[in-house]
Amino acid sequence: MNITYDAGKKVFLLNAEHSSYAMGITALGFLKHLHWGAQARRIEDFFLKPLSEVEKTIVGIDNAHEPGLEIKKIEKETLFQRMDEEFVGWGGYFYGDPGLKATFGDGNRDVFLLYHSHEIKENEHSCELRIRMKDNVYDLYVDLFYKIYAGLDIIDRWVAVTNSTGQTVTLESAMSAMWHFPRGDAYRFSSMFGKWSGEYRIAQSMLNQSSITVETKTGISGHHSCPWFAVDWRGEATEEEGALYAGTLHWSGNWRITAQLDNLERVRVTGGIHDFDFAWPLAPGEEFATPVFTGVYTKQGFGGASRQFHNYMRAHVLPPLCLEKPPRIMYSSWNLYNFHIDHTQEMEIAGHAAEMGYELIHIDDGWFSTRDNDYQGLGDWEVSDKKFPGGLKPLIEYVKSKGMEFGLWVEPEMVNADTKLFKEHPDWVIHFPGKQKTTGRNQYVLNFAMKEVQDWAIGWITELLENHDIDFFKWDMNRYISEPGWAGEAVEKQKTIWVRFVYGVYRVFAAIKERFPGVYVQNCASGGGRVDMGLMRYCDTVTLTDCGNRWDRVKILWGYTQAFMPFTAGSSWRGRMWGEPALASLAMAGMRVDPRECDAETKATIRKVSENYIKIRHIIHKGDLYRLASPYKDEYVAYEFVLPDKSEALVHVTGLKSTYQRYLPMLKLRGLEPCAVYEMNGHPPMSGEGLMAIGLDVTFESELDSYLIHLRKQP
């Protein structure tokens, strides 16, 4: 891991663990992309095209005017150079998707960025390069950041725009990065699409001479798309083989990723905060920073890219508690009773749940104010005297006496119209003044772009957590943002609401994590509606989806794990039978069953399932993921987890269709120690080499079949 700069050649070279990234400064001052891909450590191997006679005249190197210079050659040379620019402003002779679009204080809209200076910072864990670009006329500075990490092939990129012009500059589009790929017209583009309860579905298509855009304009990062992409040559990358580029954006609001193949066979992917309904007035002296856009190159296909992202999350994204503590087996009141909960009911349930191996009692919506349905109470965060006459403390104490943890649900960003909060602060609601307010799930969205709203949320959440012994804190968001107006503010500021809202949410999450580092925080937005690297910095787990069907969940998990670690995918599931199939979610956090209605036999079975899960969940929590069989191609799905020291592994196989007496192809494992011998449940011992070369013999007797195979290395 190192970053070098050759002043003579004017070339930057970033060497990651097994990959390299290079760019250079042309004589015209452009920052030209040179390479991203397989490792090329010798900086002398990179060349910048020398100035042509035409270009010498343009930049004044040769002052002697030569009659007959062809304007067509000037246009061709300039256009060709600009197609490879590392980060392009909208202006000049360029027709691709720009990285930055802005209007200067005098009305000029041409942004032409040239190299100004650079700085390299290094330590044992990472190296960071900052390249400062400047507009060729105005004092507008654009810092391009590149960060690489020890042991990874990850590159973090982001941009900071500084206005030193003396007048306000209005940013109309500010992307985080423009990714370039080797020239060619046969690239496949992969992305994710979905819907509520059906997120993270994989879509793939070959690029042609046009653009493909994936995006969200709902105010949150899903459900309809996920801020992730992958690009591979001719669609040849498989799960474990082939060169692959992939990226994911650290942003929880509106975003856009566009892939473009131009007429010169140049492929670029540009991504960042969505420019739809976006404008950011940048006053003199102010800076605007974009979210991080993380990229990876690997020769090990989609699985290799996933493991790079997962290792990056472990080392540089997730909170410490998340890495120390796997998700607990949870009872949630919402799965069974919705709003209809009370003290007596939950006390009874807690007693039975403790006998069945549950580790966490979670009280969902309905515990506060007048909250008996979704028309009322949301925003007034006092414990309901009717449902919990003595408050929550007696229930919490009882849960703790049974050896379990206690969790609570909140939805801070929302408010009902009947509440004291709404009546006292109607201006806190996002809306266009003078227009009818539209509700979603009978609620309005509070304007978290406002500091006073953020302070209010931090205040009551802090009081709630200080006064109650809460272990698990679930933050939900159950509607999209609409009518993005901001009462009392000029239209220029109103168009910043999409961005300021997200940073406001981040501020509140960060305050919770800082003040209560021992509280396990779950991020939920009607299931998987706001899942991205940005919010994962403040959360220990996310709600994967509201879908409770295990057959659908294994498909959803396939897409989710392309970028995100499987053990972060919490939530509960519905099962049609007990036993090993109960572990189909792989990151099990809950079971949707009423403990009071279970007979002794069912209780004993569930307890056994819980105990078995607890024995093996450390492998899911700490292990590397290998996706062995795809639910998109096969009638079954298979996942494998391998601990870093290869001492244990876990294989999960489940059928997706009618599989009576179905003999599967030999299931070849991955990532094991070849010379080690592994003991397994249901199979004779085999060497790691044999398991990877020969495989396991797996047979389904019915469509309900699901297997968990636990491998332990013999001493």
XYZ file of C-alpha atoms in Angstrom:
715
model
C 0.000 0.000 0.000
C 1.534 3.280 -1.123
C 0.903 6.434 -3.129
C 3.709 7.897 -5.226
C 4.086 10.896 -7.509
C 6.674 11.208 -10.261
C 7.277 14.937 -10.721
C 9.100 14.429 -14.017
C 6.374 12.317 -15.594
C 3.621 14.092 -13.598
C 2.023 10.749 -12.793
C 0.258 9.627 -9.610
C 0.264 5.905 -8.759
C -1.825 4.326 -6.008
C -0.817 0.746 -5.215
C -3.350 -1.187 -3.143
C -3.007 -4.811 -1.993
C -3.466 -6.427 -5.437
C -4.514 -3.527 -7.666
C -3.308 -0.157 -8.902
C -4.832 3.183 -9.830
C -2.982 5.796 -11.896
C -3.538 9.255 -13.349
C -1.389 12.038 -14.718
C -1.284 15.775 -15.330
C -1.173 16.695 -19.002
C 0.678 19.722 -20.312
C -2.707 21.402 -20.787
C -3.392 20.917 -17.061
C -6.012 18.199 -17.377
C -5.960 15.390 -14.821
C -6.022 12.360 -17.102
C -7.081 8.889 -15.939
C -4.477 6.250 -16.871
C -5.292 2.967 -15.139
C -7.515 1.146 -12.676
C -7.135 -2.595 -12.501
C -4.493 -5.269 -12.063
C -1.441 -4.275 -10.079
C 1.199 -2.294 -12.001
C 3.742 -1.029 -9.469
C 6.317 0.542 -11.816
C 5.414 4.190 -12.284
C 7.705 4.367 -15.337
C 5.235 2.121 -17.184
C 2.680 4.929 -17.389
C 2.893 7.515 -20.154
C 1.125 10.734 -21.004
C 0.695 11.616 -24.651
C 3.148 14.409 -25.608
C 1.858 17.741 -26.824
C 0.980 17.948 -30.471
C 1.981 21.000 -32.487
C -1.606 22.179 -32.233
C -1.605 21.884 -28.442
C 1.731 23.689 -28.158
C 0.178 26.653 -29.921
C -2.889 26.513 -27.648
C -0.864 26.691 -24.438
C 1.667 29.176 -25.800
C 4.727 26.901 -25.756
C 5.352 27.654 -29.402
C 4.480 31.301 -30.014
C 5.171 31.116 -33.710
C 1.787 30.971 -35.388
C 1.709 28.309 -38.062
C -0.665 29.081 -40.916
C -3.006 26.249 -41.828
C -3.674 24.863 -38.353
C -6.902 22.946 -38.668
C -9.647 23.742 -36.197
C -10.882 20.172 -36.597
C -7.628 18.841 -35.172
C -7.893 21.195 -32.195
C -11.424 19.972 -31.532
C -10.444 16.328 -31.860
C -7.412 16.599 -29.595
C -9.328 18.532 -26.931
C -12.321 16.228 -26.995
C -10.159 13.126 -26.830
C -8.245 14.465 -23.821
C -11.431 15.407 -21.981
C -13.006 11.975 -22.336
C -10.324 10.633 -19.998
C -10.455 13.470 -17.473
C -10.505 12.127 -13.937
C -13.197 14.564 -12.797
C -14.885 16.911 -15.262
C -16.683 20.189 -14.699
C -19.609 21.063 -16.938
C -18.069 23.388 -19.460
C -15.699 23.520 -22.383
C -15.761 20.957 -25.149
C -17.260 18.023 -23.214
C -20.561 16.186 -23.620
C -20.503 13.405 -21.045
C -22.053 13.261 -17.582
C -20.089 15.851 -15.556
C -18.807 15.572 -12.015
C -19.601 19.196 -11.164
C -22.093 21.719 -12.526
C -22.285 25.213 -11.083
C -23.302 28.815 -11.717
C -20.899 31.569 -10.681
C -21.971 34.797 -9.026
C -21.870 36.718 -12.316
C -24.061 34.152 -14.080
C -21.260 32.304 -15.875
C -21.945 28.544 -15.962
C -18.680 27.234 -17.460
C -16.640 25.129 -14.980
C -13.256 24.206 -16.446
C -11.037 22.399 -13.932
C -7.239 22.232 -14.181
C -4.574 20.829 -11.850
C -3.428 23.188 -9.094
C -1.558 21.210 -6.393
C -1.592 17.990 -4.378
C -0.837 16.484 -0.980
C -0.120 12.895 0.151
C -0.692 11.621 3.706
C 0.349 8.148 4.828
C 0.208 6.000 7.972
C 0.357 2.269 8.694
C -3.384 1.807 8.062
C -4.092 4.006 5.042
C -2.782 6.428 2.443
C -4.674 9.501 1.277
C -4.129 11.658 -1.804
C -5.702 15.091 -2.198
C -5.474 16.650 -5.650
C -6.581 20.272 -5.798
C -8.180 21.374 -9.060
C -9.061 24.969 -9.903
C -11.318 26.613 -12.417
C -9.275 28.189 -15.195
C -10.746 31.657 -14.524
C -12.505 31.782 -11.146
C -11.144 30.980 -7.685
C -13.276 27.871 -7.321
C -11.271 24.964 -5.918
C -12.261 21.310 -6.202
C -10.325 18.851 -4.044
C -10.384 15.253 -5.267
C -9.718 12.752 -2.463
C -8.443 9.178 -2.901
C -7.904 6.865 0.064
C -6.541 3.315 0.050
C -6.183 0.897 2.960
C -3.693 -1.698 4.139
C -4.649 -5.229 3.106
C -7.501 -4.135 0.821
C -8.149 -3.306 -2.831
C -10.611 -0.619 -1.792
C -10.463 3.009 -2.930
C -12.552 5.650 -1.182
C -13.235 8.732 -3.265
C -14.985 11.994 -2.488
C -14.879 15.657 -3.476
C -14.774 18.951 -1.570
C -15.666 22.206 -3.354
C -14.374 25.477 -1.860
C -15.612 28.888 -2.984
C -12.948 31.608 -2.904
C -14.512 33.777 -5.613
C -15.938 36.462 -3.327
C -19.469 35.788 -4.614
C -21.965 33.000 -3.995
C -21.561 30.037 -6.344
C -24.605 27.793 -6.784
C -23.801 24.105 -7.137
C -26.320 22.347 -9.368
C -24.662 18.926 -9.396
C -21.777 17.638 -7.273
C -20.869 14.003 -7.812
C -18.558 12.015 -5.535
C -16.528 10.305 -8.268
C -16.195 9.482 -11.937
C -14.920 5.930 -12.382
C -13.101 5.082 -15.638
C -12.542 1.652 -17.177
C -10.215 0.349 -19.926
C -11.446 1.317 -23.373
C -13.927 -1.120 -24.910
C -17.547 -1.539 -25.975
C -18.409 -4.908 -24.382
C -19.001 -4.146 -20.716
C -21.803 -5.545 -18.578
C -23.399 -3.313 -15.943
C -24.933 -4.805 -12.794
C -27.184 -2.996 -10.331
C -29.948 -3.707 -7.819
C -33.640 -2.936 -8.007
C -36.604 -3.876 -5.831
C -39.670 -2.886 -3.886
C -40.970 -3.032 -0.335
C -40.478 -6.586 0.936
C -38.569 -7.481 -2.222
C -35.326 -5.516 -2.102
C -31.829 -6.090 -3.578
C -32.792 -7.915 -6.802
C -29.931 -8.149 -9.297
C -30.322 -6.561 -12.756
C -27.699 -6.973 -15.485
C -27.395 -5.621 -19.030
C -24.703 -4.932 -21.591
C -23.768 -1.298 -22.058
C -24.335 0.225 -25.462
C -23.681 3.729 -26.753
C -26.044 5.372 -24.303
C -26.489 5.672 -20.546
C -27.941 3.506 -17.798
C -29.035 5.309 -14.651
C -29.989 3.793 -11.316
C -31.323 6.219 -8.747
C -33.699 7.092 -5.953
C -35.681 10.315 -5.487
C -37.742 9.286 -2.452
C -35.501 10.911 0.144
C -34.022 7.590 1.335
C -31.595 5.216 -0.353
C -34.038 2.308 -1.116
C -36.334 0.231 -1.504
C -36.437 0.631 -5.282
C -32.694 0.701 -5.795
C -29.524 0.177 -3.811
C -26.481 2.478 -4.237
C -24.263 -0.274 -5.649
C -22.958 -1.179 -9.094
C -20.608 -3.642 -10.772
C -18.925 -3.603 -14.184
C -17.207 -6.511 -15.939
C -15.840 -7.189 -19.432
C -18.204 -9.127 -21.732
C -20.180 -10.345 -18.745
C -17.504 -12.966 -18.104
C -17.096 -12.484 -14.363
C -18.611 -15.288 -12.304
C -19.159 -15.622 -8.581
C -15.490 -16.474 -7.913
C -13.589 -15.785 -11.132
C -12.999 -12.924 -13.512
C -12.030 -9.265 -13.354
C -14.732 -7.138 -11.765
C -15.134 -3.514 -10.743
C -17.736 -2.629 -8.119
C -18.739 0.409 -6.114
C -21.113 1.556 -3.399
C -22.110 5.046 -2.320
C -22.160 6.115 1.347
C -25.396 8.071 1.171
C -28.820 7.637 2.778
C -30.827 10.108 0.700
C -31.426 10.779 -2.989
C -28.609 9.439 -5.143
C -27.800 8.738 -8.788
C -25.310 6.379 -10.479
C -24.966 6.638 -14.272
C -22.981 4.317 -16.536
C -22.090 5.720 -19.932
C -20.432 4.248 -23.023
C -19.488 7.013 -25.436
C -18.734 6.991 -29.161
C -15.005 6.602 -28.475
C -15.594 3.369 -26.507
C -14.849 5.035 -23.201
C -16.843 3.750 -20.246
C -17.460 5.888 -17.184
C -19.613 5.482 -14.088
C -20.513 8.742 -12.374
C -22.270 8.798 -9.026
C -23.192 10.850 -6.006
C -25.990 12.923 -4.537
C -28.860 13.145 -6.994
C -29.021 16.464 -8.844
C -32.824 16.235 -9.109
C -34.359 19.234 -7.289
C -30.887 19.995 -5.907
C -29.121 23.326 -5.596
C -26.541 24.375 -3.027
C -25.678 28.076 -2.628
C -22.022 28.093 -1.634
C -21.174 31.386 0.029
C -17.666 32.869 -0.160
C -15.293 30.853 2.019
C -17.666 27.902 2.373
C -16.970 24.273 1.476
C -19.290 21.548 0.261
C -18.139 17.926 0.667
C -19.745 15.011 -1.132
C -20.332 11.568 0.412
C -17.745 8.821 -0.018
C -18.010 6.588 -3.084
C -16.124 3.318 -2.465
C -14.731 1.305 -5.366
C -13.019 -2.069 -5.629
C -11.199 -4.042 -8.326
C -10.758 -7.782 -8.011
C -9.890 -10.789 -10.165
C -12.123 -13.005 -8.007
C -15.525 -12.082 -9.401
C -18.580 -10.985 -7.474
C -17.628 -13.015 -4.412
C -14.189 -11.441 -4.254
C -15.700 -7.950 -4.485
C -18.164 -8.800 -1.697
C -15.433 -10.010 0.643
C -13.456 -6.831 -0.029
C -16.478 -4.734 0.939
C -17.116 -6.908 4.015
C -13.517 -6.644 5.249
C -13.598 -2.903 4.616
C -16.772 -2.623 6.714
C -15.161 -4.548 9.559
C -12.060 -2.382 9.599
C -13.341 1.070 8.655
C -17.139 1.409 8.771
C -19.059 -0.502 11.446
C -19.298 0.610 15.102
C -17.228 -1.393 17.635
C -20.282 -2.887 19.387
C -21.485 -4.377 16.116
C -18.202 -6.256 15.719
C -18.185 -7.493 19.307
C -21.808 -8.554 19.705
C -23.787 -10.641 17.189
C -27.558 -10.045 16.819
C -29.698 -11.568 19.584
C -32.611 -13.971 19.178
C -35.520 -11.596 19.565
C -39.219 -11.553 20.314
C -40.898 -8.481 18.820
C -44.372 -7.344 19.851
C -45.108 -5.991 16.362
C -44.995 -9.328 14.638
C -47.972 -10.567 16.645
C -49.898 -7.695 18.199
C -49.112 -4.508 16.281
C -50.333 -1.582 18.447
C -52.337 -3.770 20.802
C -49.880 -4.301 23.637
C -49.944 -3.773 27.387
C -47.945 -4.477 30.536
C -49.713 -7.718 31.546
C -49.475 -9.235 28.091
C -45.771 -8.493 27.659
C -44.910 -9.735 31.159
C -46.548 -13.085 30.348
C -44.783 -13.302 27.011
C -41.401 -12.521 28.573
C -41.786 -15.385 31.045
C -42.528 -17.915 28.306
C -39.885 -16.480 25.949
C -37.151 -16.989 28.531
C -38.005 -20.699 28.679
C -37.678 -20.951 24.880
C -34.199 -19.486 24.540
C -35.048 -15.939 23.499
C -32.373 -13.391 24.378
C -34.182 -10.103 23.738
C -37.701 -8.796 24.344
C -38.431 -5.959 21.949
C -41.429 -3.663 22.377
C -42.344 -2.159 19.035
C -44.847 0.541 18.032
C -47.719 1.300 20.426
C -45.963 1.806 23.791
C -46.262 5.625 23.908
C -48.793 8.440 24.102
C -52.255 7.675 22.635
C -50.789 5.288 20.071
C -53.558 2.733 19.388
C -53.322 2.980 15.579
C -51.232 4.762 12.965
C -53.449 7.869 13.004
C -52.395 9.108 16.421
C -49.672 9.645 18.977
C -46.577 9.634 16.773
C -44.329 12.451 17.953
C -45.384 12.531 21.621
C -42.796 10.230 23.153
C -44.154 9.650 26.659
C -44.935 6.148 27.926
C -48.647 5.335 27.691
C -50.209 5.379 31.185
C -53.087 3.251 29.912
C -50.935 0.425 28.562
C -48.066 0.650 31.045
C -49.502 2.193 34.258
C -46.207 1.866 36.101
C -44.103 2.882 33.105
C -41.702 0.573 31.308
C -39.319 0.026 34.217
C -41.231 -2.893 35.866
C -41.305 -4.770 32.549
C -37.626 -4.036 31.906
C -36.665 -5.244 35.374
C -38.640 -8.460 34.892
C -37.056 -9.086 31.478
C -33.582 -8.570 32.960
C -34.386 -10.912 35.878
C -35.045 -13.635 33.313
C -31.588 -13.169 31.812
C -32.791 -11.373 28.689
C -32.162 -7.948 27.181
C -34.751 -5.247 26.491
C -35.374 -3.345 23.257
C -37.601 -0.442 22.203
C -38.904 0.942 18.896
C -39.023 4.627 17.890
C -39.727 6.633 14.731
C -38.187 10.053 15.394
C -38.569 11.531 11.894
C -42.376 11.327 11.830
C -45.397 12.994 13.437
C -49.194 12.547 13.444
C -51.493 15.548 13.089
C -53.297 14.931 16.393
C -50.192 15.298 18.571
C -49.013 18.059 20.876
C -45.786 18.218 18.874
C -47.582 18.967 15.603
C -49.861 21.577 17.203
C -46.932 23.351 18.844
C -44.560 23.162 15.853
C -46.494 22.913 12.567
C -43.549 24.625 10.862
C -41.363 21.603 11.681
C -43.163 19.518 9.056
C -41.769 19.289 5.536
C -44.390 20.892 3.257
C -45.025 23.626 0.717
C -46.806 26.474 2.530
C -50.243 27.170 1.125
C -50.521 23.679 -0.356
C -52.259 20.618 1.031
C -49.957 18.347 3.030
C -49.864 14.756 1.848
C -49.621 12.004 4.443
C -47.980 8.607 4.104
C -49.036 5.967 6.617
C -51.117 8.817 8.074
C -48.032 10.763 9.114
C -45.907 13.745 8.125
C -42.105 13.991 7.910
C -40.340 16.249 10.386
C -37.722 18.514 8.844
C -34.476 17.055 10.164
C -32.637 19.646 8.088
C -33.523 22.068 10.922
C -31.090 22.103 13.840
C -33.887 22.691 16.350
C -35.600 19.499 15.180
C -32.341 17.580 15.508
C -31.803 18.990 19.007
C -35.367 18.029 19.984
C -34.778 14.436 18.811
C -31.413 14.166 20.578
C -33.026 15.518 23.736
C -35.924 13.101 24.142
C -33.943 10.077 22.925
C -31.184 10.873 25.431
C -33.748 11.196 28.226
C -35.398 7.914 27.209
C -32.125 5.986 27.206
C -30.827 7.596 30.394
C -34.004 6.744 32.322
C -34.461 3.172 31.058
C -32.113 0.197 30.939
C -32.429 -0.324 27.173
C -30.075 -2.660 25.316
C -31.582 -2.524 21.810
C -32.834 0.627 20.094
C -34.710 0.331 16.788
C -35.048 3.500 14.691
C -37.738 3.159 12.005
C -38.869 5.365 9.102
C -42.146 4.418 7.458
C -42.735 6.858 4.625
C -40.873 8.670 1.850
C -40.286 12.420 1.728
C -42.700 14.421 -0.407
C -43.434 18.119 -1.018
C -39.899 19.134 0.022
C -40.740 22.654 1.080
C -39.199 24.545 3.977
C -41.471 27.124 5.553
C -39.928 30.572 5.815
C -36.852 29.846 3.707
C -35.904 31.106 0.257
C -36.244 28.669 -2.617
C -32.453 28.414 -2.905
C -32.214 26.997 0.609
C -35.290 24.830 0.142
C -33.454 22.917 -2.575
C -30.799 21.948 -0.025
C -33.354 20.116 2.118
C -32.708 16.702 0.554
C -29.063 16.886 1.632
C -29.429 18.738 4.931
C -32.090 16.238 6.026
C -29.665 13.325 5.635
C -26.876 15.099 7.484
C -29.378 15.931 10.223
C -30.298 12.264 10.595
C -26.593 11.367 10.700
C -26.041 13.934 13.457
C -28.760 12.439 15.652
C -27.585 8.849 15.063
C -23.990 9.894 15.823
C -25.065 11.577 19.064
C -26.868 8.405 20.190
C -23.854 6.226 19.438
C -21.446 8.621 21.144
C -23.526 8.967 24.309
C -24.669 5.334 24.522
C -21.962 3.156 22.925
C -23.314 0.050 24.694
C -26.798 0.333 23.160
C -27.277 -1.879 20.101
C -28.830 0.344 17.392
C -30.912 -1.016 14.511
C -31.662 1.022 11.398
C -35.036 0.290 9.789
C -37.083 2.018 7.085
C -40.162 -0.117 6.415
C -37.684 -2.958 6.277
C -34.733 -2.374 3.939
C -35.626 1.088 2.663
C -32.529 2.899 3.939
C -29.590 0.520 3.721
C -26.237 1.968 2.699
C -22.696 2.475 3.970
C -23.488 6.005 5.111
C -25.932 5.069 7.861
C -24.102 1.852 8.696
C -21.381 3.936 10.354
C -23.845 4.615 13.166
C -25.800 1.326 13.312
C -25.031 -2.152 14.604
C -27.626 -3.849 12.443
C -30.234 -3.051 9.794
C -33.622 -4.490 9.018
C -32.898 -6.511 5.913
C -36.532 -6.508 4.770
C -40.083 -6.722 6.054
C -40.444 -9.952 4.095
C -40.744 -12.845 6.538
C -40.789 -15.735 4.079
C -37.523 -17.668 4.233
C -37.586 -18.631 0.547
C -37.791 -14.981 -0.488
C -35.269 -13.932 2.139
C -32.479 -16.112 0.781
C -32.860 -14.339 -2.567
C -32.952 -10.948 -0.896
C -29.841 -11.880 1.082
C -28.019 -12.801 -2.133
C -28.277 -9.216 -3.349
C -27.736 -7.623 0.052
C -24.431 -9.422 0.593
C -22.987 -8.097 -2.669
C -22.029 -5.019 -0.633
C -23.045 -5.587 2.988
C -22.063 -8.089 5.650
C -24.679 -10.814 6.225
C -24.657 -10.656 10.028
C -25.820 -7.024 9.876
C -29.075 -8.179 8.232
C -31.377 -8.476 11.210
C -35.169 -8.973 11.458
C -37.465 -11.922 11.986
C -38.883 -14.610 9.730
C -41.908 -16.828 9.348
C -41.261 -20.569 9.252
C -43.571 -23.446 8.387
C -41.647 -25.927 10.478
C -39.062 -25.982 13.232
C -35.625 -27.535 13.196
C -32.711 -26.623 10.990
C -34.861 -24.745 8.400
C -35.406 -22.161 11.109
C -31.887 -20.910 10.409
C -32.619 -20.085 6.788
C -32.194 -16.358 7.279
C -28.544 -16.921 8.323
C -28.593 -13.739 10.384
C -31.568 -14.772 12.482
C -32.739 -12.120 14.921
C -36.296 -13.217 15.665
C -39.051 -15.824 15.344
C -42.668 -14.842 14.702
C -44.501 -17.052 17.156
C -46.552 -16.280 20.269
C -44.640 -17.886 23.171
C -47.844 -18.148 25.211
C -49.492 -20.391 22.637
C -46.678 -22.923 22.350
C -47.067 -26.326 23.980
C -44.213 -27.976 25.861
C -42.958 -29.864 22.811
C -42.849 -26.743 20.640
C -41.118 -24.785 23.381
C -38.459 -27.482 23.711
C -37.943 -27.544 19.938
C -37.573 -23.784 19.699
C -35.161 -23.758 22.616
C -33.053 -26.394 20.886
C -33.059 -24.373 17.673
C -32.008 -21.273 19.620
C -29.222 -23.115 21.417
C -27.944 -24.588 18.158
C -27.974 -21.179 16.520
C -26.047 -19.607 19.401
C -23.365 -22.294 19.021
C -22.686 -21.464 15.382
C -23.499 -17.763 15.000
C -19.899 -16.737 15.723
C -19.019 -18.259 12.345
C -21.599 -16.062 10.592
C -20.458 -13.076 12.639
C -16.715 -13.458 12.053
C -16.496 -15.585 8.925
C -15.839 -14.815 5.267
C -18.822 -15.380 2.992
C -18.830 -17.622 -0.078
C -22.036 -17.818 -2.120
C -22.025 -21.379 -3.495
C -25.304 -21.686 -5.403
C -27.418 -18.836 -6.758
C -31.188 -18.604 -6.234
C -31.307 -16.903 -9.643
C -29.831 -19.904 -11.477
C -30.567 -22.966 -9.341
C -33.528 -24.550 -7.583
C -31.655 -24.195 -4.316
C -29.333 -21.712 -2.651
C -26.133 -22.367 -0.719
C -23.965 -20.121 1.433
C -20.691 -20.892 3.191
C -18.973 -19.023 6.032
C -15.322 -19.666 6.897
C -13.538 -18.274 9.941
C -10.341 -16.358 9.074
C -8.144 -19.006 10.720
C -9.967 -21.777 8.749
C -10.730 -23.658 11.982
C -14.496 -23.725 11.444
C -16.928 -23.303 8.603
C -20.677 -23.372 8.166
C -22.560 -24.417 5.041
C -26.243 -23.654 4.582
C -28.282 -25.200 1.743
C -32.010 -24.721 1.250
C -34.420 -25.721 -1.513
C -36.480 -23.142 -3.353
C -38.806 -25.335 -5.441
C -40.304 -28.787 -5.341
C -37.246 -30.903 -4.629
C -38.517 -34.384 -3.758
C -35.583 -36.808 -4.011
C -33.540 -34.198 -5.823
C -29.868 -35.118 -6.102
C -27.887 -31.904 -6.257
C -24.592 -31.462 -8.057
C -21.662 -32.048 -5.729
C -21.391 -28.941 -3.586
C -17.791 -27.748 -3.841
C -16.729 -25.629 -0.893
C -14.276 -22.740 -0.876
C -11.851 -20.944 1.377
C -10.772 -23.966 3.473
C -7.292 -25.046 4.507
C -6.355 -27.703 1.897
C -4.248 -29.933 4.154
C -6.594 -29.826 7.145
C -9.170 -32.541 7.840
C -12.651 -31.345 8.784
C -15.244 -33.177 10.850
C -18.869 -32.551 9.828
C -22.361 -33.364 11.027
C -24.009 -35.852 8.678
C -20.876 -36.480 6.599
C -17.636 -38.414 7.089
C -14.470 -36.347 7.693
C -12.842 -34.890 4.580
C -9.798 -32.767 3.851
C -10.179 -29.157 2.858
C -8.684 -30.074 -0.491
C -11.268 -32.816 -0.975
C -14.167 -30.611 0.050
C -13.091 -27.980 -2.465
C -12.222 -30.394 -5.305
C -14.753 -33.213 -4.840
C -17.466 -31.518 -2.810
C -20.326 -32.639 -0.582
C -23.132 -34.972 -1.589
C -26.436 -33.251 -0.723
C -29.888 -34.682 -1.435
C -33.298 -33.059 -0.888
C -36.197 -35.262 0.167
C -38.822 -32.489 0.068
C -39.226 -28.801 -0.696
C -38.916 -28.021 3.007
C -35.431 -29.449 3.231
C -32.689 -27.209 4.499
C -29.268 -28.286 5.706
C -26.745 -26.779 8.070
C -23.338 -28.429 7.920
C -20.893 -27.408 10.630
C -17.235 -28.067 9.814
C -14.547 -28.258 12.497
C -10.853 -28.684 11.766
C -9.360 -31.732 13.464
C -6.471 -31.000 15.869
